[in-house]
Amino acid sequence: MDINTINDVVRRPAEPPGSHWREGDAWLAGGTWLFSEQQPNLRRLIDLAPLGWHSLSTSPAGLEIGATCTVADLYRFAAPDDWQAAALLRTSCEAFLASFKVWNAATVGGNICMSLPAGPMITLTVALEATYTLQATDGSERTVDAADFVTGNHQNVLAEGELLRKIHIPAAALRKRFAHRRFSLTRLGRSTIFMIATQGVADLLLTITAATTRPIRLRFDAAPDPEALRHSIDSLPADVWFDDPNGTPDHRRHLVKHFAEEIRGELA
């Protein structure tokens, strides 16, 4: 879709790109959402692609994903053999409500910053205990836990002009055992729920997304029994459950408890 309110596109932004920022601006990465509907408040786009940020890099500390890394690049990533949970990278890419053609443009950072309940890159990074590096307009940076970034449906902690620069997934999380469940009303439809559990030596983490307005990560010091697991889910605030045509809050809560017990049994 043409955005007929745009007067200018910054094709060669400075580093940091926020030095260009002014009211009516928007960051342009993949643009798959930006060009999907009218944007009446926007006057200018700042193209991040020319900055050439690294897409993916590995180190003993883990995996670093540049915010402009495309979904296609993430899907093709070949992880070290001992990163067994890296299989979730492909699983999460396949949870997109998008064709493989969109994968070549859509970015990991864009999906996270959209902050929708069914954003699979949010599910992936919260479940794998990632941290995000955020960059302000003056170039200063801060780090936030992925679990704290999304605060509600299409809401997050980004300040005006601030951008997501990169994502770090620790190697320890990538070495954990894992299990996941996803449900949608149609085979290729938007997720009604998307859940991932990872199990280390000393803890078990259960991440719930799509069913809730923000990511929920439950931590257990040991594998919970069925009653403790149900109690943790029932104790979540009533207003955290998402309501849309893909499922009512009661339907989603029921599915989460059902699949959580399956996951518990799988990892036991």
CSV table of C-alpha atoms in Angstrom, one decimal:
chain,number,residue,atom,x,y,z
A,1,MET,CA,0.0,0.0,0.0
A,2,ASP,CA,1.2,3.5,-0.8
A,3,ILE,CA,1.4,5.8,2.3
A,4,ASN,CA,0.4,9.1,0.8
A,5,THR,CA,1.3,11.2,3.9
A,6,ILE,CA,5.0,10.5,3.5
A,7,ASN,CA,7.0,13.5,2.3
A,8,ASP,CA,10.5,12.1,2.6
A,9,VAL,CA,12.6,8.9,3.1
A,10,VAL,CA,16.0,9.1,4.8
A,11,ARG,CA,18.0,6.6,2.7
A,12,ARG,CA,21.4,7.2,4.3
A,13,PRO,CA,20.8,7.7,8.0
A,14,ALA,CA,23.7,8.6,10.4
A,15,GLU,CA,24.9,6.3,13.1
A,16,PRO,CA,23.1,6.4,15.5
A,17,PRO,CA,20.0,6.8,13.2
A,18,GLY,CA,18.1,8.5,16.0
A,19,SER,CA,20.0,11.7,15.5
A,20,HIS,CA,17.6,12.2,12.5
A,21,TRP,CA,14.5,11.7,14.6
A,22,ARG,CA,11.6,14.2,14.7
A,23,GLU,CA,7.9,14.0,15.2
A,24,GLY,CA,6.0,12.2,12.4
A,25,ASP,CA,8.9,9.8,11.8
A,26,ALA,CA,8.9,6.0,11.7
A,27,TRP,CA,11.7,3.4,11.5
A,28,LEU,CA,11.6,1.4,8.3
A,29,ALA,CA,13.0,-2.1,8.5
A,30,GLY,CA,11.1,-4.8,6.6
A,31,GLY,CA,8.0,-2.6,6.3
A,32,THR,CA,5.6,-5.6,6.1
A,33,TRP,CA,3.3,-4.0,8.6
A,34,LEU,CA,4.1,-0.3,7.9
A,35,PHE,CA,2.9,-0.7,4.3
A,36,SER,CA,-0.1,-2.9,5.1
A,37,GLU,CA,-2.4,-0.1,6.2
A,38,GLN,CA,-2.8,3.7,6.3
A,39,GLN,CA,-0.4,5.6,8.6
A,40,PRO,CA,-2.0,9.1,8.8
A,41,ASN,CA,0.3,10.4,11.5
A,42,LEU,CA,3.6,9.6,9.6
A,43,ARG,CA,5.5,12.2,7.5
A,44,ARG,CA,8.9,10.6,7.1
A,45,LEU,CA,10.6,7.2,7.1
A,46,ILE,CA,14.1,6.4,8.2
A,47,ASP,CA,15.4,3.4,6.4
A,48,LEU,CA,17.5,1.2,8.7
A,49,ALA,CA,18.7,-1.3,6.1
A,50,PRO,CA,21.6,0.8,4.7
A,51,LEU,CA,23.2,0.7,8.2
A,52,GLY,CA,24.2,-2.9,7.5
A,53,TRP,CA,23.7,-4.3,11.0
A,54,HIS,CA,24.9,-7.9,11.4
A,55,SER,CA,22.0,-10.3,11.1
A,56,LEU,CA,23.4,-13.2,13.2
A,57,SER,CA,26.6,-13.9,15.1
A,58,THR,CA,27.6,-16.6,17.6
A,59,SER,CA,30.0,-16.6,20.5
A,60,PRO,CA,30.6,-18.7,23.6
A,61,ALA,CA,28.1,-16.3,25.3
A,62,GLY,CA,25.3,-17.2,22.9
A,63,LEU,CA,23.5,-15.9,19.8
A,64,GLU,CA,23.2,-12.2,18.8
A,65,ILE,CA,20.4,-11.3,16.4
A,66,GLY,CA,20.4,-7.9,14.7
A,67,ALA,CA,17.1,-6.2,14.8
A,68,THR,CA,17.0,-6.0,11.0
A,69,CYS,CA,17.7,-9.8,10.6
A,70,THR,CA,15.0,-11.2,8.3
A,71,VAL,CA,12.8,-14.1,9.3
A,72,ALA,CA,14.3,-16.0,6.3
A,73,ASP,CA,17.8,-15.5,7.6
A,74,LEU,CA,16.8,-16.7,11.0
A,75,TYR,CA,15.1,-19.8,9.6
A,76,ARG,CA,18.2,-20.7,7.6
A,77,PHE,CA,20.6,-20.3,10.6
A,78,ALA,CA,22.7,-23.4,11.4
A,79,ALA,CA,23.3,-23.6,15.1
A,80,PRO,CA,26.1,-25.4,17.0
A,81,ASP,CA,25.2,-29.0,17.7
A,82,ASP,CA,25.0,-28.5,21.5
A,83,TRP,CA,22.4,-25.8,21.1
A,84,GLN,CA,19.4,-28.2,21.1
A,85,ALA,CA,16.9,-25.5,21.9
A,86,ALA,CA,17.9,-23.7,18.7
A,87,ALA,CA,15.3,-25.9,16.9
A,88,LEU,CA,12.8,-23.4,18.3
A,89,LEU,CA,14.1,-20.8,15.9
A,90,ARG,CA,12.6,-22.6,13.0
A,91,THR,CA,9.5,-23.6,14.9
A,92,SER,CA,8.9,-19.9,15.7
A,93,CYS,CA,9.4,-18.8,12.1
A,94,GLU,CA,6.8,-21.4,11.0
A,95,ALA,CA,4.3,-19.8,13.5
A,96,PHE,CA,4.2,-16.6,11.4
A,97,LEU,CA,0.9,-15.9,9.7
A,98,ALA,CA,2.8,-15.1,6.5
A,99,SER,CA,4.1,-16.7,3.4
A,100,PHE,CA,7.8,-17.5,2.8
A,101,LYS,CA,7.9,-14.5,0.5
A,102,VAL,CA,7.1,-12.2,3.4
A,103,TRP,CA,9.9,-13.9,5.4
A,104,ASN,CA,12.4,-12.3,3.0
A,105,ALA,CA,11.3,-8.8,4.1
A,106,ALA,CA,9.9,-9.2,7.6
A,107,THR,CA,12.4,-8.6,10.4
A,108,VAL,CA,12.9,-10.1,13.8
A,109,GLY,CA,13.0,-6.7,15.4
A,110,GLY,CA,9.9,-5.5,13.6
A,111,ASN,CA,7.8,-8.4,14.9
A,112,ILE,CA,9.0,-7.8,18.4
A,113,CYS,CA,8.3,-4.0,18.3
A,114,MET,CA,4.8,-4.6,16.9
A,115,SER,CA,4.2,-6.2,20.3
A,116,LEU,CA,1.2,-8.2,19.2
A,117,PRO,CA,0.1,-11.1,21.5
A,118,ALA,CA,0.7,-13.6,18.7
A,119,GLY,CA,4.2,-12.3,17.7
A,120,PRO,CA,6.3,-15.5,17.4
A,121,MET,CA,9.6,-13.7,17.8
A,122,ILE,CA,8.4,-12.5,21.1
A,123,THR,CA,7.5,-16.1,22.1
A,124,LEU,CA,10.9,-17.3,21.0
A,125,THR,CA,13.0,-14.7,22.8
A,126,VAL,CA,11.1,-14.6,26.0
A,127,ALA,CA,11.2,-18.4,26.2
A,128,LEU,CA,15.0,-18.4,25.6
A,129,GLU,CA,15.7,-15.8,28.3
A,130,ALA,CA,16.8,-13.2,25.8
A,131,THR,CA,17.7,-9.6,26.5
A,132,TYR,CA,17.1,-6.6,24.1
A,133,THR,CA,19.5,-3.7,23.5
A,134,LEU,CA,17.5,-0.5,23.0
A,135,GLN,CA,19.1,2.6,21.5
A,136,ALA,CA,17.8,6.1,22.3
A,137,THR,CA,18.0,9.1,19.8
A,138,ASP,CA,21.3,10.3,21.4
A,139,GLY,CA,22.9,6.9,20.8
A,140,SER,CA,22.8,5.8,24.5
A,141,GLU,CA,21.8,2.2,25.1
A,142,ARG,CA,19.9,0.3,27.7
A,143,THR,CA,19.2,-3.4,28.1
A,144,VAL,CA,15.9,-4.9,29.1
A,145,ASP,CA,14.7,-8.5,29.7
A,146,ALA,CA,12.6,-9.8,26.8
A,147,ALA,CA,9.9,-10.8,29.3
A,148,ASP,CA,9.6,-7.1,30.4
A,149,PHE,CA,9.5,-5.5,26.9
A,150,VAL,CA,5.9,-6.1,25.9
A,151,THR,CA,3.4,-4.5,28.3
A,152,GLY,CA,0.1,-5.2,26.5
A,153,ASN,CA,-1.5,-5.7,23.1
A,154,HIS,CA,0.5,-3.5,20.7
A,155,GLN,CA,2.2,-1.9,23.7
A,156,ASN,CA,5.9,-1.9,24.9
A,157,VAL,CA,8.5,0.0,26.8
A,158,LEU,CA,10.0,1.9,23.9
A,159,ALA,CA,10.3,5.6,24.4
A,160,GLU,CA,9.7,8.2,21.6
A,161,GLY,CA,12.3,7.7,18.9
A,162,GLU,CA,13.9,4.7,20.7
A,163,LEU,CA,14.7,1.6,18.6
A,164,LEU,CA,15.5,-2.1,19.2
A,165,ARG,CA,19.1,-2.5,18.1
A,166,LYS,CA,19.8,-6.2,18.8
A,167,ILE,CA,18.7,-9.4,20.7
A,168,HIS,CA,21.0,-11.6,22.8
A,169,ILE,CA,20.1,-15.2,23.6
A,170,PRO,CA,22.4,-16.8,26.1
A,171,ALA,CA,24.1,-20.1,25.3
A,172,ALA,CA,22.9,-21.6,28.5
A,173,ALA,CA,19.3,-21.2,27.4
A,174,LEU,CA,20.0,-22.7,24.0
A,175,ARG,CA,21.4,-25.8,25.6
A,176,LYS,CA,18.3,-26.6,27.6
A,177,ARG,CA,15.7,-29.3,26.9
A,178,PHE,CA,12.5,-27.9,25.6
A,179,ALA,CA,8.9,-28.6,24.6
A,180,HIS,CA,6.3,-26.5,22.9
A,181,ARG,CA,2.7,-26.4,21.9
A,182,ARG,CA,0.8,-24.2,19.5
A,183,PHE,CA,-2.9,-24.0,18.6
A,184,SER,CA,-4.7,-22.1,15.9
A,185,LEU,CA,-8.2,-22.3,14.4
A,186,THR,CA,-6.8,-23.2,11.0
A,187,ARG,CA,-3.6,-25.0,10.1
A,188,LEU,CA,-1.8,-21.8,8.9
A,189,GLY,CA,-3.8,-19.4,11.0
A,190,ARG,CA,-2.9,-16.9,13.7
A,191,SER,CA,-1.9,-18.5,17.0
A,192,THR,CA,-4.6,-18.8,19.6
A,193,ILE,CA,-1.9,-19.9,22.0
A,194,PHE,CA,1.9,-20.5,21.7
A,195,MET,CA,3.7,-22.0,24.6
A,196,ILE,CA,7.3,-23.0,25.1
A,197,ALA,CA,8.9,-24.7,28.1
A,198,THR,CA,12.6,-25.0,28.7
A,199,GLN,CA,14.2,-27.2,31.4
A,200,GLY,CA,17.6,-26.7,32.9
A,201,VAL,CA,19.4,-28.4,35.8
A,202,ALA,CA,17.8,-26.2,38.4
A,203,ASP,CA,14.6,-24.8,36.9
A,204,LEU,CA,11.8,-25.1,34.5
A,205,LEU,CA,10.4,-22.1,32.6
A,206,LEU,CA,7.0,-22.1,31.0
A,207,THR,CA,6.3,-19.2,28.6
A,208,ILE,CA,2.7,-18.4,27.6
A,209,THR,CA,2.0,-16.1,24.6
A,210,ALA,CA,-0.8,-15.4,22.1
A,211,ALA,CA,-3.3,-16.5,24.8
A,212,THR,CA,-2.3,-13.4,26.8
A,213,THR,CA,-2.0,-9.7,26.1
A,214,ARG,CA,1.7,-9.8,27.2
A,215,PRO,CA,4.1,-12.7,27.5
A,216,ILE,CA,3.8,-14.7,30.8
A,217,ARG,CA,6.9,-16.6,32.0
A,218,LEU,CA,6.3,-19.0,34.9
A,219,ARG,CA,9.4,-20.3,36.8
A,220,PHE,CA,9.5,-23.5,38.8
A,221,ASP,CA,12.6,-24.6,40.8
A,222,ALA,CA,11.7,-28.2,40.0
A,223,ALA,CA,9.2,-30.0,37.8
A,224,PRO,CA,5.8,-29.1,39.2
A,225,ASP,CA,3.1,-31.6,40.0
A,226,PRO,CA,-0.2,-31.2,38.1
A,227,GLU,CA,-1.9,-29.3,40.9
A,228,ALA,CA,0.9,-26.8,41.3
A,229,LEU,CA,1.0,-26.2,37.6
A,230,ARG,CA,-2.8,-25.6,37.4
A,231,HIS,CA,-2.6,-23.3,40.4
A,232,SER,CA,0.1,-21.2,38.8
A,233,ILE,CA,-2.1,-20.7,35.7
A,234,ASP,CA,-5.3,-20.1,37.6
A,235,SER,CA,-3.5,-17.4,39.7
A,236,LEU,CA,-2.8,-15.2,36.7
A,237,PRO,CA,-4.8,-12.0,36.6
A,238,ALA,CA,-8.1,-12.2,34.8
A,239,ASP,CA,-7.3,-9.2,32.6
A,240,VAL,CA,-4.2,-10.8,31.2
A,241,TRP,CA,-6.1,-13.3,29.0
A,242,PHE,CA,-6.6,-12.1,25.4
A,243,ASP,CA,-10.0,-11.9,23.7
A,244,ASP,CA,-10.4,-11.8,19.9
A,245,PRO,CA,-12.0,-13.8,17.1
A,246,ASN,CA,-9.4,-16.5,17.6
A,247,GLY,CA,-10.5,-17.4,21.1
A,248,THR,CA,-12.2,-16.2,24.2
A,249,PRO,CA,-10.3,-15.8,27.5
A,250,ASP,CA,-12.0,-18.9,28.9
A,251,HIS,CA,-11.1,-20.9,25.8
A,252,ARG,CA,-7.5,-19.8,25.9
A,253,ARG,CA,-7.2,-20.5,29.7
A,254,HIS,CA,-8.5,-24.0,29.1
A,255,LEU,CA,-6.1,-24.7,26.3
A,256,VAL,CA,-3.1,-23.4,28.3
A,257,LYS,CA,-3.9,-25.7,31.2
A,258,HIS,CA,-4.4,-28.6,28.8
A,259,PHE,CA,-1.2,-28.1,26.9
A,260,ALA,CA,0.8,-27.2,30.0
A,261,GLU,CA,0.0,-30.6,31.5
A,262,GLU,CA,1.1,-32.2,28.2
A,263,ILE,CA,4.4,-30.3,28.3
A,264,ARG,CA,4.9,-31.2,32.0
A,265,GLY,CA,4.6,-34.8,31.2
A,266,GLU,CA,6.9,-34.6,28.2
A,267,LEU,CA,9.7,-33.0,30.2
A,268,ALA,CA,9.2,-35.1,33.4
